[in-house]
Amino acid sequence: AQSVTQLDSHVSVSEGTPVLLRCNYSSSYSPSLFWYVQHPNKGLQLLLKYTSAATLVKGINGFEAEFKKSETSFHLTKPSAHMSDAAEYFCVVRGNTNAGKSTFGDGTTLTVKP
Amino acid sequence: DAGVIQSPRHEVTEMGQEVTLRCKPISGHNSLFWYRQTMMRGLELLIYFNNNVPIDDSGMPEDRFSAKMPNASFSTLKIQPSEPRDSAVYFCASSSAGGGSYEQYFGPGTRLTVT
């Protein structure tokens, strides 16, 4: 069994300040973890992924996430928010079996204020 | 690569009509997923296929919904008869088990409106 919890449904930051989007997961298997971003009226785009290699993962657009097994967390961060980062973000967990399915979090809406 | 292709991009239909949504996955991908997204329920997995075989259809809301994958390059999601509560954006995604990464690539979605 697996699950993912995004701890904040909405996060608001000012442009130029750090972004932190929190995600906790549970999985019976050694998981793969992903963050996706969805801009308004668009499909989901992969930001970054963790697949049992380096625990600090760098993604596109300056985002990164750290896999912490002891805390079962995979929080998404960015040092300085840009207006274009305003979107919905999804944390995803997947067990590492060929037939495994992915479980999506409920999403976090990021608002960036000028 | 063209990415995941979905058609139509928008569909407006009347209640009771049959609706067919189409998806072409990325070439070489062996898993295909259908999702539905609404404001009320968020993103829901409806069904997914591995190697053209349905693996989990527990998310399909009711018998009015059916999905097929006749070959590795094409899948359909059919709603018959359609109802206003089926109005949503339907996403198709595909992934590959190669390298054990499993990330999904999403299509642009089909926005369905049932009046």
PDB file of C-alpha atoms in Angstrom:
ATOM      1  CA  ALA A   1       0.000   0.000   0.000  1.00  0.00           C
ATOM      2  CA  GLN A   2       1.152   3.529  -0.619  1.00  0.00           C
ATOM      3  CA  SER A   3      -0.079   7.020   0.017  1.00  0.00           C
ATOM      4  CA  VAL A   4       1.052  10.603  -0.287  1.00  0.00           C
ATOM      5  CA  THR A   5       0.065  13.655   1.726  1.00  0.00           C
ATOM      6  CA  GLN A   6       0.677  17.201   0.633  1.00  0.00           C
ATOM      7  CA  LEU A   7       0.585  19.109   3.846  1.00  0.00           C
ATOM      8  CA  ASP A   8      -0.578  22.448   2.435  1.00  0.00           C
ATOM      9  CA  SER A   9      -3.386  22.928  -0.040  1.00  0.00           C
ATOM     10  CA  HIS A  10      -2.355  26.547  -0.648  1.00  0.00           C
ATOM     11  CA  VAL A  11       0.990  28.331  -0.285  1.00  0.00           C
ATOM     12  CA  SER A  12       1.505  32.020  -0.916  1.00  0.00           C
ATOM     13  CA  VAL A  13       4.926  33.660  -1.233  1.00  0.00           C
ATOM     14  CA  SER A  14       6.290  36.946  -2.459  1.00  0.00           C
ATOM     15  CA  GLU A  15       8.384  37.086  -5.600  1.00  0.00           C
ATOM     16  CA  GLY A  16      12.050  36.572  -4.799  1.00  0.00           C
ATOM     17  CA  THR A  17      11.422  34.692  -1.526  1.00  0.00           C
ATOM     18  CA  PRO A  18      11.981  30.958  -0.966  1.00  0.00           C
ATOM     19  CA  VAL A  19       9.376  28.338  -1.813  1.00  0.00           C
ATOM     20  CA  LEU A  20       8.689  25.251   0.313  1.00  0.00           C
ATOM     21  CA  LEU A  21       6.006  22.745  -0.687  1.00  0.00           C
ATOM     22  CA  ARG A  22       5.722  19.837   1.721  1.00  0.00           C
ATOM     23  CA  CYS A  23       5.076  16.201   0.892  1.00  0.00           C
ATOM     24  CA  ASN A  24       5.038  13.101   3.075  1.00  0.00           C
ATOM     25  CA  TYR A  25       4.665   9.601   1.700  1.00  0.00           C
ATOM     26  CA  SER A  26       4.212   6.013   2.778  1.00  0.00           C
ATOM     27  CA  SER A  27       5.109   2.983   0.717  1.00  0.00           C
ATOM     28  CA  SER A  28       5.586  -0.732   1.275  1.00  0.00           C
ATOM     29  CA  TYR A  29       8.321  -0.742  -1.330  1.00  0.00           C
ATOM     30  CA  SER A  30      11.379   1.361  -1.935  1.00  0.00           C
ATOM     31  CA  PRO A  31       9.551   4.141  -3.720  1.00  0.00           C
ATOM     32  CA  SER A  32      10.084   6.389  -6.672  1.00  0.00           C
ATOM     33  CA  LEU A  33       8.957   9.933  -5.960  1.00  0.00           C
ATOM     34  CA  PHE A  34       8.043  12.710  -8.334  1.00  0.00           C
ATOM     35  CA  TRP A  35       6.912  16.310  -8.392  1.00  0.00           C
ATOM     36  CA  TYR A  36       4.722  17.569 -11.218  1.00  0.00           C
ATOM     37  CA  VAL A  37       3.600  21.095 -11.994  1.00  0.00           C
ATOM     38  CA  GLN A  38       0.357  22.102 -13.687  1.00  0.00           C
ATOM     39  CA  HIS A  39      -0.133  25.606 -14.978  1.00  0.00           C
ATOM     40  CA  PRO A  40      -3.693  26.819 -15.550  1.00  0.00           C
ATOM     41  CA  ASN A  41      -5.431  25.022 -18.387  1.00  0.00           C
ATOM     42  CA  LYS A  42      -2.365  22.926 -19.107  1.00  0.00           C
ATOM     43  CA  GLY A  43      -1.349  19.302 -18.634  1.00  0.00           C
ATOM     44  CA  LEU A  44       0.984  18.081 -15.912  1.00  0.00           C
ATOM     45  CA  GLN A  45       4.718  18.473 -16.458  1.00  0.00           C
ATOM     46  CA  LEU A  46       7.425  16.540 -14.630  1.00  0.00           C
ATOM     47  CA  LEU A  47       9.562  18.804 -12.436  1.00  0.00           C
ATOM     48  CA  LEU A  48      11.888  16.227 -10.929  1.00  0.00           C
ATOM     49  CA  LYS A  49      12.125  12.627  -9.795  1.00  0.00           C
ATOM     50  CA  TYR A  50      13.823  10.496  -7.156  1.00  0.00           C
ATOM     51  CA  THR A  51      14.634   6.884  -8.035  1.00  0.00           C
ATOM     52  CA  SER A  52      17.025   5.657  -5.289  1.00  0.00           C
ATOM     53  CA  ALA A  53      20.075   7.520  -6.496  1.00  0.00           C
ATOM     54  CA  ALA A  54      21.169  10.849  -4.973  1.00  0.00           C
ATOM     55  CA  THR A  55      18.825  11.982  -2.217  1.00  0.00           C
ATOM     56  CA  LEU A  56      18.991  15.623  -3.313  1.00  0.00           C
ATOM     57  CA  VAL A  57      17.331  15.883  -6.676  1.00  0.00           C
ATOM     58  CA  LYS A  58      17.541  18.895  -8.938  1.00  0.00           C
ATOM     59  CA  GLY A  59      14.786  19.603 -11.422  1.00  0.00           C
ATOM     60  CA  ILE A  60      13.795  22.163 -13.968  1.00  0.00           C
ATOM     61  CA  ASN A  61      13.267  25.874 -13.334  1.00  0.00           C
ATOM     62  CA  GLY A  62      15.499  25.919 -10.259  1.00  0.00           C
ATOM     63  CA  PHE A  63      13.444  23.522  -8.165  1.00  0.00           C
ATOM     64  CA  GLU A  64      14.947  20.784  -6.059  1.00  0.00           C
ATOM     65  CA  ALA A  65      13.723  18.195  -3.570  1.00  0.00           C
ATOM     66  CA  GLU A  66      15.370  16.117  -0.886  1.00  0.00           C
ATOM     67  CA  PHE A  67      14.409  12.527  -0.157  1.00  0.00           C
ATOM     68  CA  LYS A  68      14.504  11.901   3.611  1.00  0.00           C
ATOM     69  CA  LYS A  69      13.730   8.290   4.362  1.00  0.00           C
ATOM     70  CA  SER A  70      13.784   8.753   8.146  1.00  0.00           C
ATOM     71  CA  GLU A  71      11.122  11.453   7.856  1.00  0.00           C
ATOM     72  CA  THR A  72       9.307   9.855   4.880  1.00  0.00           C
ATOM     73  CA  SER A  73       9.360  13.275   3.243  1.00  0.00           C
ATOM     74  CA  PHE A  74      10.087  14.660  -0.185  1.00  0.00           C
ATOM     75  CA  HIS A  75       9.676  18.418   0.137  1.00  0.00           C
ATOM     76  CA  LEU A  76      10.017  20.688  -2.895  1.00  0.00           C
ATOM     77  CA  THR A  77      12.044  23.878  -2.606  1.00  0.00           C
ATOM     78  CA  LYS A  78      13.213  26.808  -4.672  1.00  0.00           C
ATOM     79  CA  PRO A  79      15.474  29.586  -3.363  1.00  0.00           C
ATOM     80  CA  SER A  80      13.700  32.444  -5.101  1.00  0.00           C
ATOM     81  CA  ALA A  81      10.144  32.410  -6.403  1.00  0.00           C
ATOM     82  CA  HIS A  82       9.263  33.839  -9.788  1.00  0.00           C
ATOM     83  CA  MET A  83       5.848  34.971 -10.918  1.00  0.00           C
ATOM     84  CA  SER A  84       5.834  32.187 -13.513  1.00  0.00           C
ATOM     85  CA  ASP A  85       6.042  29.588 -10.713  1.00  0.00           C
ATOM     86  CA  ALA A  86       2.401  30.222  -9.820  1.00  0.00           C
ATOM     87  CA  ALA A  87       0.727  26.891 -10.522  1.00  0.00           C
ATOM     88  CA  GLU A  88      -0.520  23.722  -8.889  1.00  0.00           C
ATOM     89  CA  TYR A  89       2.074  21.195  -7.754  1.00  0.00           C
ATOM     90  CA  PHE A  90       1.539  17.472  -7.274  1.00  0.00           C
ATOM     91  CA  CYS A  91       3.686  15.069  -5.277  1.00  0.00           C
ATOM     92  CA  VAL A  92       3.568  11.462  -6.525  1.00  0.00           C
ATOM     93  CA  VAL A  93       4.740   8.147  -5.080  1.00  0.00           C
ATOM     94  CA  ARG A  94       5.181   4.919  -7.001  1.00  0.00           C
ATOM     95  CA  GLY A  95       6.284   1.520  -5.780  1.00  0.00           C
ATOM     96  CA  ASN A  96       9.124   0.028  -7.773  1.00  0.00           C
ATOM     97  CA  THR A  97       7.362  -2.841  -9.458  1.00  0.00           C
ATOM     98  CA  ASN A  98       6.606  -3.076 -13.143  1.00  0.00           C
ATOM     99  CA  ALA A  99       2.878  -3.257 -12.551  1.00  0.00           C
ATOM    100  CA  GLY A 100       2.802  -0.652  -9.788  1.00  0.00           C
ATOM    101  CA  LYS A 101       0.643   2.393 -10.092  1.00  0.00           C
ATOM    102  CA  SER A 102       1.372   5.945  -9.053  1.00  0.00           C
ATOM    103  CA  THR A 103      -0.486   7.688  -6.258  1.00  0.00           C
ATOM    104  CA  PHE A 104      -0.942  11.434  -6.598  1.00  0.00           C
ATOM    105  CA  GLY A 105      -1.273  13.901  -3.757  1.00  0.00           C
ATOM    106  CA  ASP A 106      -4.189  16.315  -3.672  1.00  0.00           C
ATOM    107  CA  GLY A 107      -2.031  19.148  -4.964  1.00  0.00           C
ATOM    108  CA  THR A 108      -0.691  22.425  -3.575  1.00  0.00           C
ATOM    109  CA  THR A 109      -1.613  25.694  -5.219  1.00  0.00           C
ATOM    110  CA  LEU A 110       1.291  28.118  -5.198  1.00  0.00           C
ATOM    111  CA  THR A 111       0.514  31.814  -5.425  1.00  0.00           C
ATOM    112  CA  VAL A 112       3.338  34.278  -6.042  1.00  0.00           C
ATOM    113  CA  LYS A 113       2.721  37.880  -5.076  1.00  0.00           C
ATOM    114  CA  PRO A 114       4.583  40.718  -6.774  1.00  0.00           C
TER     115      PRO A 114
ATOM    116  CA  ASP B   1       9.027  13.090 -30.101  1.00  0.00           C
ATOM    117  CA  ALA B   2       5.565  14.636 -30.308  1.00  0.00           C
ATOM    118  CA  GLY B   3       4.667  13.652 -26.777  1.00  0.00           C
ATOM    119  CA  VAL B   4       1.340  12.191 -25.751  1.00  0.00           C
ATOM    120  CA  ILE B   5      -1.361  13.196 -28.203  1.00  0.00           C
ATOM    121  CA  GLN B   6      -4.991  13.522 -27.207  1.00  0.00           C
ATOM    122  CA  SER B   7      -8.004  14.283 -29.315  1.00  0.00           C
ATOM    123  CA  PRO B   8     -10.229  16.115 -29.371  1.00  0.00           C
ATOM    124  CA  ARG B   9      -8.898  18.953 -27.219  1.00  0.00           C
ATOM    125  CA  HIS B  10     -12.405  20.166 -26.489  1.00  0.00           C
ATOM    126  CA  GLU B  11     -15.709  18.355 -26.672  1.00  0.00           C
ATOM    127  CA  VAL B  12     -19.149  19.731 -26.012  1.00  0.00           C
ATOM    128  CA  THR B  13     -22.020  17.294 -26.159  1.00  0.00           C
ATOM    129  CA  GLU B  14     -25.551  16.854 -24.940  1.00  0.00           C
ATOM    130  CA  MET B  15     -26.561  14.539 -22.157  1.00  0.00           C
ATOM    131  CA  GLY B  16     -27.185  11.031 -23.404  1.00  0.00           C
ATOM    132  CA  GLN B  17     -24.752  11.185 -26.278  1.00  0.00           C
ATOM    133  CA  GLU B  18     -21.775   8.884 -26.674  1.00  0.00           C
ATOM    134  CA  VAL B  19     -18.354  10.457 -26.216  1.00  0.00           C
ATOM    135  CA  THR B  20     -15.065   8.939 -27.339  1.00  0.00           C
ATOM    136  CA  LEU B  21     -11.737  10.352 -26.228  1.00  0.00           C
ATOM    137  CA  ARG B  22      -8.565   9.265 -27.957  1.00  0.00           C
ATOM    138  CA  CYS B  23      -4.959   8.977 -26.913  1.00  0.00           C
ATOM    139  CA  LYS B  24      -1.713   8.179 -28.670  1.00  0.00           C
ATOM    140  CA  PRO B  25       1.066   7.437 -26.167  1.00  0.00           C
ATOM    141  CA  ILE B  26       4.733   8.169 -26.666  1.00  0.00           C
ATOM    142  CA  SER B  27       6.297   5.579 -28.940  1.00  0.00           C
ATOM    143  CA  GLY B  28       8.020   2.845 -26.945  1.00  0.00           C
ATOM    144  CA  HIS B  29       6.097   3.457 -23.740  1.00  0.00           C
ATOM    145  CA  ASN B  30       4.407   0.364 -22.367  1.00  0.00           C
ATOM    146  CA  SER B  31       2.088   1.861 -19.750  1.00  0.00           C
ATOM    147  CA  LEU B  32      -0.894   4.114 -20.380  1.00  0.00           C
ATOM    148  CA  PHE B  33      -3.066   5.917 -17.868  1.00  0.00           C
ATOM    149  CA  TRP B  34      -6.401   7.731 -18.054  1.00  0.00           C
ATOM    150  CA  TYR B  35      -7.136  10.434 -15.477  1.00  0.00           C
ATOM    151  CA  ARG B  36     -10.047  12.754 -14.824  1.00  0.00           C
ATOM    152  CA  GLN B  37      -9.630  16.159 -13.209  1.00  0.00           C
ATOM    153  CA  THR B  38     -12.366  18.313 -11.687  1.00  0.00           C
ATOM    154  CA  MET B  39     -12.395  21.123  -9.175  1.00  0.00           C
ATOM    155  CA  MET B  40     -14.446  19.051  -6.759  1.00  0.00           C
ATOM    156  CA  ARG B  41     -12.534  15.777  -6.862  1.00  0.00           C
ATOM    157  CA  GLY B  42      -9.104  16.805  -8.109  1.00  0.00           C
ATOM    158  CA  LEU B  43      -7.080  14.360 -10.192  1.00  0.00           C
ATOM    159  CA  GLU B  44      -8.449  10.810 -10.278  1.00  0.00           C
ATOM    160  CA  LEU B  45      -6.901   7.749 -11.905  1.00  0.00           C
ATOM    161  CA  LEU B  46      -9.587   5.996 -13.931  1.00  0.00           C
ATOM    162  CA  ILE B  47      -7.713   3.063 -15.442  1.00  0.00           C
ATOM    163  CA  TYR B  48      -4.239   2.044 -16.510  1.00  0.00           C
ATOM    164  CA  PHE B  49      -2.795  -0.441 -18.960  1.00  0.00           C
ATOM    165  CA  ASN B  50       0.511  -2.309 -19.046  1.00  0.00           C
ATOM    166  CA  ASN B  51       1.474  -3.735 -22.435  1.00  0.00           C
ATOM    167  CA  ASN B  52      -2.062  -3.042 -23.711  1.00  0.00           C
ATOM    168  CA  VAL B  53      -3.658  -5.049 -20.876  1.00  0.00           C
ATOM    169  CA  PRO B  54      -5.895  -3.288 -18.324  1.00  0.00           C
ATOM    170  CA  ILE B  55      -4.267  -3.691 -14.915  1.00  0.00           C
ATOM    171  CA  ASP B  56      -6.465  -1.616 -12.630  1.00  0.00           C
ATOM    172  CA  ASP B  57      -9.849  -0.186 -13.562  1.00  0.00           C
ATOM    173  CA  SER B  58     -11.040   0.392 -10.016  1.00  0.00           C
ATOM    174  CA  GLY B  59     -11.220   4.113 -10.680  1.00  0.00           C
ATOM    175  CA  MET B  60     -13.730   3.828 -13.509  1.00  0.00           C
ATOM    176  CA  PRO B  61     -16.818   5.477 -12.036  1.00  0.00           C
ATOM    177  CA  GLU B  62     -19.494   3.209 -13.467  1.00  0.00           C
ATOM    178  CA  ASP B  63     -20.463   1.000 -16.362  1.00  0.00           C
ATOM    179  CA  ARG B  64     -21.053   3.988 -18.603  1.00  0.00           C
ATOM    180  CA  PHE B  65     -17.274   4.303 -18.826  1.00  0.00           C
ATOM    181  CA  SER B  66     -15.137   1.915 -20.836  1.00  0.00           C
ATOM    182  CA  ALA B  67     -11.549   1.999 -22.069  1.00  0.00           C
ATOM    183  CA  LYS B  68      -9.693   0.006 -24.662  1.00  0.00           C
ATOM    184  CA  MET B  69      -6.146  -0.265 -25.870  1.00  0.00           C
ATOM    185  CA  PRO B  70      -6.192  -2.324 -29.080  1.00  0.00           C
ATOM    186  CA  ASN B  71      -2.498  -1.762 -29.727  1.00  0.00           C
ATOM    187  CA  ALA B  72       0.562  -0.091 -28.248  1.00  0.00           C
ATOM    188  CA  SER B  73      -0.056   3.198 -30.021  1.00  0.00           C
ATOM    189  CA  PHE B  74      -3.728   3.901 -29.391  1.00  0.00           C
ATOM    190  CA  SER B  75      -6.269   3.976 -26.602  1.00  0.00           C
ATOM    191  CA  THR B  76      -9.837   5.178 -26.251  1.00  0.00           C
ATOM    192  CA  LEU B  77     -12.005   6.188 -23.323  1.00  0.00           C
ATOM    193  CA  LYS B  78     -15.699   5.980 -24.059  1.00  0.00           C
ATOM    194  CA  ILE B  79     -18.635   7.353 -22.101  1.00  0.00           C
ATOM    195  CA  GLN B  80     -22.065   6.082 -23.090  1.00  0.00           C
ATOM    196  CA  PRO B  81     -24.441   7.667 -22.257  1.00  0.00           C
ATOM    197  CA  SER B  82     -22.809  10.868 -21.095  1.00  0.00           C
ATOM    198  CA  GLU B  83     -24.158  12.913 -18.175  1.00  0.00           C
ATOM    199  CA  PRO B  84     -23.489  16.504 -17.050  1.00  0.00           C
ATOM    200  CA  ARG B  85     -21.506  15.234 -14.048  1.00  0.00           C
ATOM    201  CA  ASP B  86     -18.988  13.731 -16.481  1.00  0.00           C
ATOM    202  CA  SER B  87     -17.870  17.251 -17.402  1.00  0.00           C
ATOM    203  CA  ALA B  88     -14.158  17.393 -16.601  1.00  0.00           C
ATOM    204  CA  VAL B  89     -10.715  17.467 -18.138  1.00  0.00           C
ATOM    205  CA  TYR B  90      -9.556  13.997 -19.110  1.00  0.00           C
ATOM    206  CA  PHE B  91      -5.821  13.380 -19.266  1.00  0.00           C
ATOM    207  CA  CYS B  92      -3.955  10.530 -20.847  1.00  0.00           C
ATOM    208  CA  ALA B  93      -0.403   9.746 -19.722  1.00  0.00           C
ATOM    209  CA  SER B  94       2.184   7.190 -20.717  1.00  0.00           C
ATOM    210  CA  SER B  95       5.343   5.843 -19.153  1.00  0.00           C
ATOM    211  CA  SER B  96       8.108   3.383 -19.727  1.00  0.00           C
ATOM    212  CA  ALA B  97       9.630   0.894 -17.316  1.00  0.00           C
ATOM    213  CA  GLY B  98      12.974   1.348 -18.984  1.00  0.00           C
ATOM    214  CA  GLY B  99      15.626   2.324 -16.444  1.00  0.00           C
ATOM    215  CA  GLY B 100      13.149   1.864 -13.631  1.00  0.00           C
ATOM    216  CA  SER B 101      12.178   5.500 -13.620  1.00  0.00           C
ATOM    217  CA  TYR B 102       8.454   5.195 -14.413  1.00  0.00           C
ATOM    218  CA  GLU B 103       7.750   8.898 -14.716  1.00  0.00           C
ATOM    219  CA  GLN B 104       4.544   9.663 -16.549  1.00  0.00           C
ATOM    220  CA  TYR B 105       4.262  12.001 -19.487  1.00  0.00           C
ATOM    221  CA  PHE B 106       0.920  13.728 -19.741  1.00  0.00           C
ATOM    222  CA  GLY B 107      -1.013  14.809 -22.764  1.00  0.00           C
ATOM    223  CA  PRO B 108      -2.645  18.253 -22.968  1.00  0.00           C
ATOM    224  CA  GLY B 109      -6.019  16.891 -21.930  1.00  0.00           C
ATOM    225  CA  THR B 110      -9.512  16.842 -23.388  1.00  0.00           C
ATOM    226  CA  ARG B 111     -11.936  19.290 -21.848  1.00  0.00           C
ATOM    227  CA  LEU B 112     -15.368  17.633 -21.900  1.00  0.00           C
ATOM    228  CA  THR B 113     -18.548  19.590 -21.329  1.00  0.00           C
ATOM    229  CA  VAL B 114     -21.831  17.708 -21.168  1.00  0.00           C
ATOM    230  CA  THR B 115     -24.918  19.935 -21.262  1.00  0.00           C
TER     231      THR B 115
END
